[in-house]
Amino acid sequence: MQTIFSIAVDALAYGMVLFVISIGLSVTMGLMRVVNLAHGAFAMIGGYIASYAARDLGLGYGLAVLIAVFGTIVIAVPIERLLYRRIYGAPELTQVLMTIGITFCIIGIANYVFGPTLKTMPLPPGLRGSVDLGFRSIATHRLFAIACGLAVAVGLWYAIEKTAFGVKLRASVDNAAMAAALGVRTEIVYAVSFAVAVGLAALGGVVGAELLPVEPYYALRYMVTFLVVVSVGGAGSIPGALLACLLLGGIDTAGRYLMPEFGEFFFYLAVIAIVCVFPRGLAGRTR
C-alpha cells in the first residue's frame, strides 16, 4: 500500500506538471492551428529566469515565479509579432521548420547568457517539508504542483468557454475572416492567446523543476513528451489534455517505480495503443 500510494501521489503531481506546461501547446495547436515545437523552449526560459531571480538575486519563490512568467511573456510577444504571425495558416511543414529553428536559437542564447549548466530552483521553507496524513507523508511541493494544475485547468476552461474573450477566440478559429468582418481584432486575440500559452509554459517550467529538471537541452529533451500529451488528449481540448496527462503520468510513474530498467517503454507503448484506438485523441476536436 505504501508503494501504491507513493506511485499515485507522484503520478498525480507529474501529470499536473505536464498539464500546466502542455495545455498551452494544446491551445496553440488545437485552437490557433500552429504546430509550435518551440513551446518547451519557453518553459525552459521560465525555469532559467526563475532560477536566476531566486539564486542569484536572492528573491523569494513567489516573486521569482511571477518574474519568470511575465519575463517569458515579454520575450515571447515580439517573437510572436515578428515570426509566428508569419506562419499562421501556413503549411504544417513550414510551421515545424520555423519553430524548430526558434527552439535551437533559444537554446543557444539561453546557454550563452545563463551558462550550460543544470539550473536549480530553491524552494521556500513552506514547500520543502511534508504533510503528515497519519499513515503516510506527502511532500508539500507535490501538493503545490497538483493545486497549480487544478487551478490552471479550471481557470483556462472558464476563460475559453464562459468569457467574451473565449467567444472571440473560438470565432477567430472557426472563421477568422468573418470574425474580423464583425469587428473582432483577430491579431490581438491570437497575440493574447499566445502570451497566455507561453505564460503557462513558463509557470509549468518553474513549478515542475523538481520533476523535470531545467537543463541546457530541456526544450529538446521534453519536446516529444509535450507533443505526445497533446496528441493523446486531442489538440484544443482542456479535459482531453488533463486526462491524457494523468493517464500517461500514471503509466510512466508506475513503470519507473516497478520496472525502472524499461525506461519510458510503457509510456510510449500506451501512447501507441491510445492513438490507434483514438486517432484524434481522447477528446479531439474535429477540424
Coordinates of N, CA and C in Angstrom, one line a residue, residues 1-2 5 132-138:
M1 N 0.8 -1.2 0.0 CA 0.0 0.0 0.0 C 0.9 1.3 0.0
Q2 N 2.0 1.2 0.7 CA 2.9 2.4 0.7 C 3.4 2.7 -0.7
F5 N 0.5 4.1 -2.8 CA 0.2 5.5 -2.5 C 1.3 6.4 -3.0
D132 N 1.8 15.4 6.9 CA 1.6 14.1 7.5 C 0.1 13.7 7.5
L133 N -0.3 12.6 6.8 CA -1.6 12.2 6.8 C -1.9 11.1 7.8
G134 N -1.0 10.9 8.7 CA -1.1 9.8 9.7 C -0.6 8.5 9.3
F135 N -1.0 8.0 8.1 CA -0.5 6.7 7.6 C 0.6 7.0 6.5
R136 N 0.8 8.2 6.1 CA 1.8 8.5 5.0 C 2.0 10.0 5.0
S137 N 3.2 10.4 4.6 CA 3.6 11.8 4.4 C 3.7 12.1 2.9
I138 N 3.2 13.3 2.6 CA 3.3 13.7 1.2 C 4.1 15.0 1.1

